[in-house]
JSON list of C-alpha atoms in Angstrom, two decimals:
[
{"chain": "A", "resi": 1, "resn": "UNK", "atom": "CA", "xyz": [-142.46, 59.55, 171.67]},
{"chain": "A", "resi": 2, "resn": "UNK", "atom": "CA", "xyz": [-139.73, 61.86, 173.03]},
{"chain": "A", "resi": 3, "resn": "UNK", "atom": "CA", "xyz": [-137.07, 58.99, 173.13]},
{"chain": "A", "resi": 4, "resn": "UNK", "atom": "CA", "xyz": [-136.39, 58.86, 169.42]},
{"chain": "A", "resi": 5, "resn": "UNK", "atom": "CA", "xyz": [-136.11, 62.51, 168.95]},
{"chain": "A", "resi": 6, "resn": "UNK", "atom": "CA", "xyz": [-133.88, 62.91, 171.83]},
{"chain": "A", "resi": 7, "resn": "UNK", "atom": "CA", "xyz": [-131.50, 60.18, 170.85]},
{"chain": "A", "resi": 8, "resn": "UNK", "atom": "CA", "xyz": [-131.42, 61.31, 167.26]},
{"chain": "A", "resi": 9, "resn": "UNK", "atom": "CA", "xyz": [-130.64, 64.93, 168.34]},
{"chain": "A", "resi": 10, "resn": "UNK", "atom": "CA", "xyz": [-127.91, 63.74, 170.73]},
{"chain": "A", "resi": 11, "resn": "UNK", "atom": "CA", "xyz": [-126.13, 61.55, 168.18]},
{"chain": "A", "resi": 12, "resn": "UNK", "atom": "CA", "xyz": [-126.36, 64.21, 165.47]},
{"chain": "A", "resi": 13, "resn": "UNK", "atom": "CA", "xyz": [-124.86, 66.81, 167.78]},
{"chain": "A", "resi": 14, "resn": "UNK", "atom": "CA", "xyz": [-122.05, 64.23, 168.60]},
{"chain": "A", "resi": 15, "resn": "UNK", "atom": "CA", "xyz": [-121.37, 63.57, 164.90]},
{"chain": "A", "resi": 16, "resn": "UNK", "atom": "CA", "xyz": [-121.26, 67.27, 163.97]},
{"chain": "A", "resi": 17, "resn": "UNK", "atom": "CA", "xyz": [-119.02, 68.38, 166.92]},
{"chain": "A", "resi": 18, "resn": "UNK", "atom": "CA", "xyz": [-116.61, 65.49, 167.24]},
{"chain": "A", "resi": 19, "resn": "UNK", "atom": "CA", "xyz": [-113.03, 65.84, 165.87]},
{"chain": "A", "resi": 20, "resn": "UNK", "atom": "CA", "xyz": [-113.10, 63.77, 162.59]},
{"chain": "A", "resi": 21, "resn": "UNK", "atom": "CA", "xyz": [-110.46, 61.00, 162.45]},
{"chain": "A", "resi": 22, "resn": "UNK", "atom": "CA", "xyz": [-112.29, 59.04, 159.65]},
{"chain": "A", "resi": 23, "resn": "UNK", "atom": "CA", "xyz": [-112.49, 60.35, 156.02]},
{"chain": "A", "resi": 24, "resn": "UNK", "atom": "CA", "xyz": [-115.73, 61.24, 154.51]},
{"chain": "A", "resi": 25, "resn": "UNK", "atom": "CA", "xyz": [-115.37, 58.13, 152.41]},
{"chain": "A", "resi": 26, "resn": "UNK", "atom": "CA", "xyz": [-114.90, 55.84, 155.42]},
{"chain": "A", "resi": 27, "resn": "UNK", "atom": "CA", "xyz": [-117.87, 57.54, 157.13]},
{"chain": "A", "resi": 28, "resn": "UNK", "atom": "CA", "xyz": [-120.10, 57.07, 154.11]},
{"chain": "A", "resi": 29, "resn": "UNK", "atom": "CA", "xyz": [-118.99, 53.43, 153.56]},
{"chain": "A", "resi": 30, "resn": "UNK", "atom": "CA", "xyz": [-119.31, 52.59, 157.14]},
{"chain": "A", "resi": 31, "resn": "UNK", "atom": "CA", "xyz": [-122.86, 54.10, 157.39]},
{"chain": "A", "resi": 32, "resn": "UNK", "atom": "CA", "xyz": [-123.96, 52.01, 154.43]},
{"chain": "A", "resi": 33, "resn": "UNK", "atom": "CA", "xyz": [-122.46, 48.83, 155.91]},
{"chain": "A", "resi": 34, "resn": "UNK", "atom": "CA", "xyz": [-123.81, 49.39, 159.44]},
{"chain": "A", "resi": 35, "resn": "UNK", "atom": "CA", "xyz": [-127.17, 50.74, 158.18]},
{"chain": "A", "resi": 36, "resn": "UNK", "atom": "CA", "xyz": [-127.61, 47.61, 156.07]},
{"chain": "A", "resi": 37, "resn": "UNK", "atom": "CA", "xyz": [-126.78, 45.34, 158.99]},
{"chain": "A", "resi": 38, "resn": "UNK", "atom": "CA", "xyz": [-129.18, 47.22, 161.23]},
{"chain": "A", "resi": 39, "resn": "UNK", "atom": "CA", "xyz": [-132.11, 47.18, 158.63]},
{"chain": "A", "resi": 40, "resn": "UNK", "atom": "CA", "xyz": [-131.40, 43.35, 158.13]},
{"chain": "A", "resi": 41, "resn": "UNK", "atom": "CA", "xyz": [-131.50, 42.63, 161.72]},
{"chain": "A", "resi": 42, "resn": "UNK", "atom": "CA", "xyz": [-134.44, 44.77, 162.57]},
{"chain": "A", "resi": 43, "resn": "UNK", "atom": "CA", "xyz": [-136.39, 43.45, 159.63]},
{"chain": "A", "resi": 44, "resn": "UNK", "atom": "CA", "xyz": [-135.70, 39.83, 160.52]},
{"chain": "A", "resi": 45, "resn": "UNK", "atom": "CA", "xyz": [-136.37, 40.19, 164.23]},
{"chain": "A", "resi": 46, "resn": "UNK", "atom": "CA", "xyz": [-138.87, 42.91, 164.37]},
{"chain": "A", "resi": 47, "resn": "UNK", "atom": "CA", "xyz": [-141.05, 42.10, 161.20]},
{"chain": "A", "resi": 48, "resn": "UNK", "atom": "CA", "xyz": [-140.50, 38.58, 160.10]},
{"chain": "A", "resi": 49, "resn": "UNK", "atom": "CA", "xyz": [-140.19, 37.02, 163.67]},
{"chain": "A", "resi": 50, "resn": "UNK", "atom": "CA", "xyz": [-142.37, 39.64, 165.44]},
{"chain": "A", "resi": 51, "resn": "UNK", "atom": "CA", "xyz": [-139.93, 39.88, 168.22]},
{"chain": "A", "resi": 52, "resn": "UNK", "atom": "CA", "xyz": [-140.50, 43.59, 168.75]},
{"chain": "A", "resi": 53, "resn": "UNK", "atom": "CA", "xyz": [-142.24, 46.77, 167.60]},
{"chain": "A", "resi": 54, "resn": "UNK", "atom": "CA", "xyz": [-140.90, 50.28, 167.26]},
{"chain": "A", "resi": 55, "resn": "UNK", "atom": "CA", "xyz": [-143.23, 53.23, 168.03]},
{"chain": "A", "resi": 56, "resn": "UNK", "atom": "CA", "xyz": [-146.59, 53.40, 169.62]},
{"chain": "A", "resi": 57, "resn": "UNK", "atom": "CA", "xyz": [-148.68, 51.93, 166.75]},
{"chain": "A", "resi": 58, "resn": "UNK", "atom": "CA", "xyz": [-148.34, 48.80, 164.57]},
{"chain": "A", "resi": 59, "resn": "UNK", "atom": "CA", "xyz": [-148.04, 51.14, 161.61]},
{"chain": "A", "resi": 60, "resn": "UNK", "atom": "CA", "xyz": [-144.34, 52.21, 161.17]},
{"chain": "A", "resi": 61, "resn": "UNK", "atom": "CA", "xyz": [-144.05, 55.94, 161.11]},
{"chain": "A", "resi": 62, "resn": "UNK", "atom": "CA", "xyz": [-141.37, 58.19, 159.52]},
{"chain": "A", "resi": 63, "resn": "UNK", "atom": "CA", "xyz": [-139.64, 58.66, 162.85]},
{"chain": "A", "resi": 64, "resn": "UNK", "atom": "CA", "xyz": [-139.15, 54.90, 163.13]},
{"chain": "A", "resi": 65, "resn": "UNK", "atom": "CA", "xyz": [-137.49, 54.69, 159.89]},
{"chain": "A", "resi": 66, "resn": "UNK", "atom": "CA", "xyz": [-135.15, 57.67, 160.65]},
{"chain": "A", "resi": 67, "resn": "UNK", "atom": "CA", "xyz": [-134.36, 56.21, 164.01]},
{"chain": "A", "resi": 68, "resn": "UNK", "atom": "CA", "xyz": [-133.36, 52.83, 162.61]},
{"chain": "A", "resi": 69, "resn": "UNK", "atom": "CA", "xyz": [-131.53, 54.34, 159.68]},
{"chain": "A", "resi": 70, "resn": "UNK", "atom": "CA", "xyz": [-129.58, 57.03, 161.79]},
{"chain": "A", "resi": 71, "resn": "UNK", "atom": "CA", "xyz": [-128.83, 55.90, 165.42]},
{"chain": "A", "resi": 72, "resn": "UNK", "atom": "CA", "xyz": [-127.04, 52.55, 164.78]},
{"chain": "A", "resi": 73, "resn": "UNK", "atom": "CA", "xyz": [-124.69, 53.82, 162.02]},
{"chain": "A", "resi": 74, "resn": "UNK", "atom": "CA", "xyz": [-124.20, 56.94, 164.13]},
{"chain": "A", "resi": 75, "resn": "UNK", "atom": "CA", "xyz": [-123.01, 54.89, 167.10]},
{"chain": "A", "resi": 76, "resn": "UNK", "atom": "CA", "xyz": [-120.88, 52.77, 164.75]},
{"chain": "A", "resi": 77, "resn": "UNK", "atom": "CA", "xyz": [-119.26, 55.94, 163.23]},
{"chain": "A", "resi": 78, "resn": "UNK", "atom": "CA", "xyz": [-118.47, 57.55, 166.49]},
{"chain": "A", "resi": 79, "resn": "UNK", "atom": "CA", "xyz": [-117.01, 54.25, 167.76]},
{"chain": "A", "resi": 80, "resn": "UNK", "atom": "CA", "xyz": [-114.77, 53.78, 164.69]},
{"chain": "A", "resi": 81, "resn": "UNK", "atom": "CA", "xyz": [-113.85, 57.60, 164.76]},
{"chain": "A", "resi": 82, "resn": "UNK", "atom": "CA", "xyz": [-112.14, 57.14, 168.06]},
{"chain": "A", "resi": 83, "resn": "UNK", "atom": "CA", "xyz": [-110.99, 53.52, 167.77]},
{"chain": "A", "resi": 84, "resn": "UNK", "atom": "CA", "xyz": [-107.17, 53.09, 167.54]},
{"chain": "A", "resi": 85, "resn": "UNK", "atom": "CA", "xyz": [-104.93, 50.11, 167.97]},
{"chain": "A", "resi": 86, "resn": "UNK", "atom": "CA", "xyz": [-103.95, 51.34, 171.36]},
{"chain": "A", "resi": 87, "resn": "UNK", "atom": "CA", "xyz": [-107.62, 51.69, 172.71]},
{"chain": "A", "resi": 88, "resn": "UNK", "atom": "CA", "xyz": [-108.12, 49.14, 175.45]},
{"chain": "A", "resi": 89, "resn": "UNK", "atom": "CA", "xyz": [-110.69, 46.30, 175.48]},
{"chain": "A", "resi": 90, "resn": "UNK", "atom": "CA", "xyz": [-112.58, 48.48, 178.08]},
{"chain": "A", "resi": 91, "resn": "UNK", "atom": "CA", "xyz": [-113.27, 51.11, 175.28]},
{"chain": "A", "resi": 92, "resn": "UNK", "atom": "CA", "xyz": [-115.02, 48.30, 173.26]},
{"chain": "A", "resi": 93, "resn": "UNK", "atom": "CA", "xyz": [-116.92, 47.02, 176.21]},
{"chain": "A", "resi": 94, "resn": "UNK", "atom": "CA", "xyz": [-118.16, 50.56, 177.16]},
{"chain": "A", "resi": 95, "resn": "UNK", "atom": "CA", "xyz": [-119.75, 50.73, 173.60]},
{"chain": "A", "resi": 96, "resn": "UNK", "atom": "CA", "xyz": [-121.39, 47.48, 173.93]},
{"chain": "A", "resi": 97, "resn": "UNK", "atom": "CA", "xyz": [-122.84, 48.39, 177.26]},
{"chain": "A", "resi": 98, "resn": "UNK", "atom": "CA", "xyz": [-123.99, 51.89, 176.00]},
{"chain": "A", "resi": 99, "resn": "UNK", "atom": "CA", "xyz": [-125.78, 50.25, 173.08]},
{"chain": "A", "resi": 100, "resn": "UNK", "atom": "CA", "xyz": [-127.45, 47.90, 175.50]},
{"chain": "A", "resi": 101, "resn": "UNK", "atom": "CA", "xyz": [-128.61, 50.71, 177.72]},
{"chain": "A", "resi": 102, "resn": "UNK", "atom": "CA", "xyz": [-129.87, 52.61, 174.60]},
{"chain": "A", "resi": 103, "resn": "UNK", "atom": "CA", "xyz": [-132.04, 49.66, 173.72]},
{"chain": "A", "resi": 104, "resn": "UNK", "atom": "CA", "xyz": [-133.11, 49.23, 177.29]},
{"chain": "A", "resi": 105, "resn": "UNK", "atom": "CA", "xyz": [-134.05, 53.09, 177.33]},
{"chain": "A", "resi": 106, "resn": "UNK", "atom": "CA", "xyz": [-136.17, 52.43, 174.24]},
{"chain": "A", "resi": 107, "resn": "UNK", "atom": "CA", "xyz": [-138.14, 49.61, 176.02]},
{"chain": "A", "resi": 108, "resn": "UNK", "atom": "CA", "xyz": [-138.29, 51.55, 179.28]},
{"chain": "A", "resi": 109, "resn": "UNK", "atom": "CA", "xyz": [-139.65, 54.61, 177.60]},
{"chain": "A", "resi": 110, "resn": "UNK", "atom": "CA", "xyz": [-142.24, 52.77, 175.74]},
{"chain": "A", "resi": 111, "resn": "UNK", "atom": "CA", "xyz": [-140.79, 53.39, 172.30]},
{"chain": "A", "resi": 112, "resn": "UNK", "atom": "CA", "xyz": [-139.94, 49.82, 171.73]},
{"chain": "A", "resi": 113, "resn": "UNK", "atom": "CA", "xyz": [-142.37, 47.15, 172.76]},
{"chain": "A", "resi": 114, "resn": "UNK", "atom": "CA", "xyz": [-141.13, 43.65, 173.16]},
{"chain": "A", "resi": 115, "resn": "UNK", "atom": "CA", "xyz": [-143.05, 40.86, 171.69]},
{"chain": "A", "resi": 116, "resn": "UNK", "atom": "CA", "xyz": [-140.92, 37.79, 172.71]},
{"chain": "A", "resi": 117, "resn": "UNK", "atom": "CA", "xyz": [-137.63, 39.70, 172.24]},
{"chain": "A", "resi": 118, "resn": "UNK", "atom": "CA", "xyz": [-136.02, 40.43, 175.53]},
{"chain": "A", "resi": 119, "resn": "UNK", "atom": "CA", "xyz": [-133.48, 43.13, 175.66]},
{"chain": "A", "resi": 120, "resn": "UNK", "atom": "CA", "xyz": [-130.64, 40.96, 177.07]},
{"chain": "A", "resi": 121, "resn": "UNK", "atom": "CA", "xyz": [-130.93, 38.86, 173.79]},
{"chain": "A", "resi": 122, "resn": "UNK", "atom": "CA", "xyz": [-129.00, 41.69, 172.18]},
{"chain": "A", "resi": 123, "resn": "UNK", "atom": "CA", "xyz": [-126.05, 41.44, 174.43]},
{"chain": "A", "resi": 124, "resn": "UNK", "atom": "CA", "xyz": [-124.17, 38.85, 172.34]},
{"chain": "A", "resi": 125, "resn": "UNK", "atom": "CA", "xyz": [-124.82, 40.85, 169.24]},
{"chain": "A", "resi": 126, "resn": "UNK", "atom": "CA", "xyz": [-123.31, 43.97, 170.81]},
{"chain": "A", "resi": 127, "resn": "UNK", "atom": "CA", "xyz": [-120.36, 42.05, 172.09]},
{"chain": "A", "resi": 128, "resn": "UNK", "atom": "CA", "xyz": [-119.63, 40.54, 168.61]},
{"chain": "A", "resi": 129, "resn": "UNK", "atom": "CA", "xyz": [-120.14, 43.85, 166.85]},
{"chain": "A", "resi": 130, "resn": "UNK", "atom": "CA", "xyz": [-117.95, 46.03, 169.09]},
{"chain": "A", "resi": 131, "resn": "UNK", "atom": "CA", "xyz": [-115.26, 43.55, 170.04]},
{"chain": "A", "resi": 132, "resn": "UNK", "atom": "CA", "xyz": [-114.93, 41.86, 166.63]},
{"chain": "A", "resi": 133, "resn": "UNK", "atom": "CA", "xyz": [-116.81, 43.07, 163.64]},
{"chain": "A", "resi": 134, "resn": "UNK", "atom": "CA", "xyz": [-116.34, 46.99, 163.92]},
{"chain": "A", "resi": 135, "resn": "UNK", "atom": "CA", "xyz": [-112.52, 46.64, 164.42]},
{"chain": "A", "resi": 136, "resn": "UNK", "atom": "CA", "xyz": [-112.33, 44.05, 161.46]},
{"chain": "A", "resi": 137, "resn": "UNK", "atom": "CA", "xyz": [-114.37, 46.41, 159.40]},
{"chain": "A", "resi": 138, "resn": "UNK", "atom": "CA", "xyz": [-112.03, 49.27, 159.91]},
{"chain": "A", "resi": 139, "resn": "UNK", "atom": "CA", "xyz": [-108.91, 47.03, 159.39]},
{"chain": "A", "resi": 140, "resn": "UNK", "atom": "CA", "xyz": [-110.39, 45.83, 155.92]},
{"chain": "A", "resi": 141, "resn": "UNK", "atom": "CA", "xyz": [-111.56, 49.43, 154.96]},
{"chain": "A", "resi": 142, "resn": "UNK", "atom": "CA", "xyz": [-108.10, 50.97, 155.66]},
{"chain": "A", "resi": 143, "resn": "UNK", "atom": "CA", "xyz": [-106.25, 48.13, 153.95]},
{"chain": "A", "resi": 144, "resn": "UNK", "atom": "CA", "xyz": [-107.76, 49.06, 150.55]}
]
């Protein structure tokens, strides 16, 4: 159970210490959108289709809720905070790869148990999210 605590601590430290380029309003709005998307995806794949399970027991513990509610929005906020028009496509791919590696780490550490969901199934989701959805989200958010 060290994995979720370590990842939460790392992302909390990054969020606190990074230079802020997003406004508080943009961070709150993005966290809500990203958190909702994560919860929706995790509920559908993990609970409805029984594709995976977080934590060591079939009963969801508070750390599982905190992990799902905090880590994906934190990754998204960090990504958007440093995303600029001049960022290369490499920047976007790096975040897709890092997200895949974080999911792989959850499986490798035993925190996430696959029950039909293979880690590589997430690759198209990460590509879509980091190459298309997050930049579009920032563009729409800044337009208003």
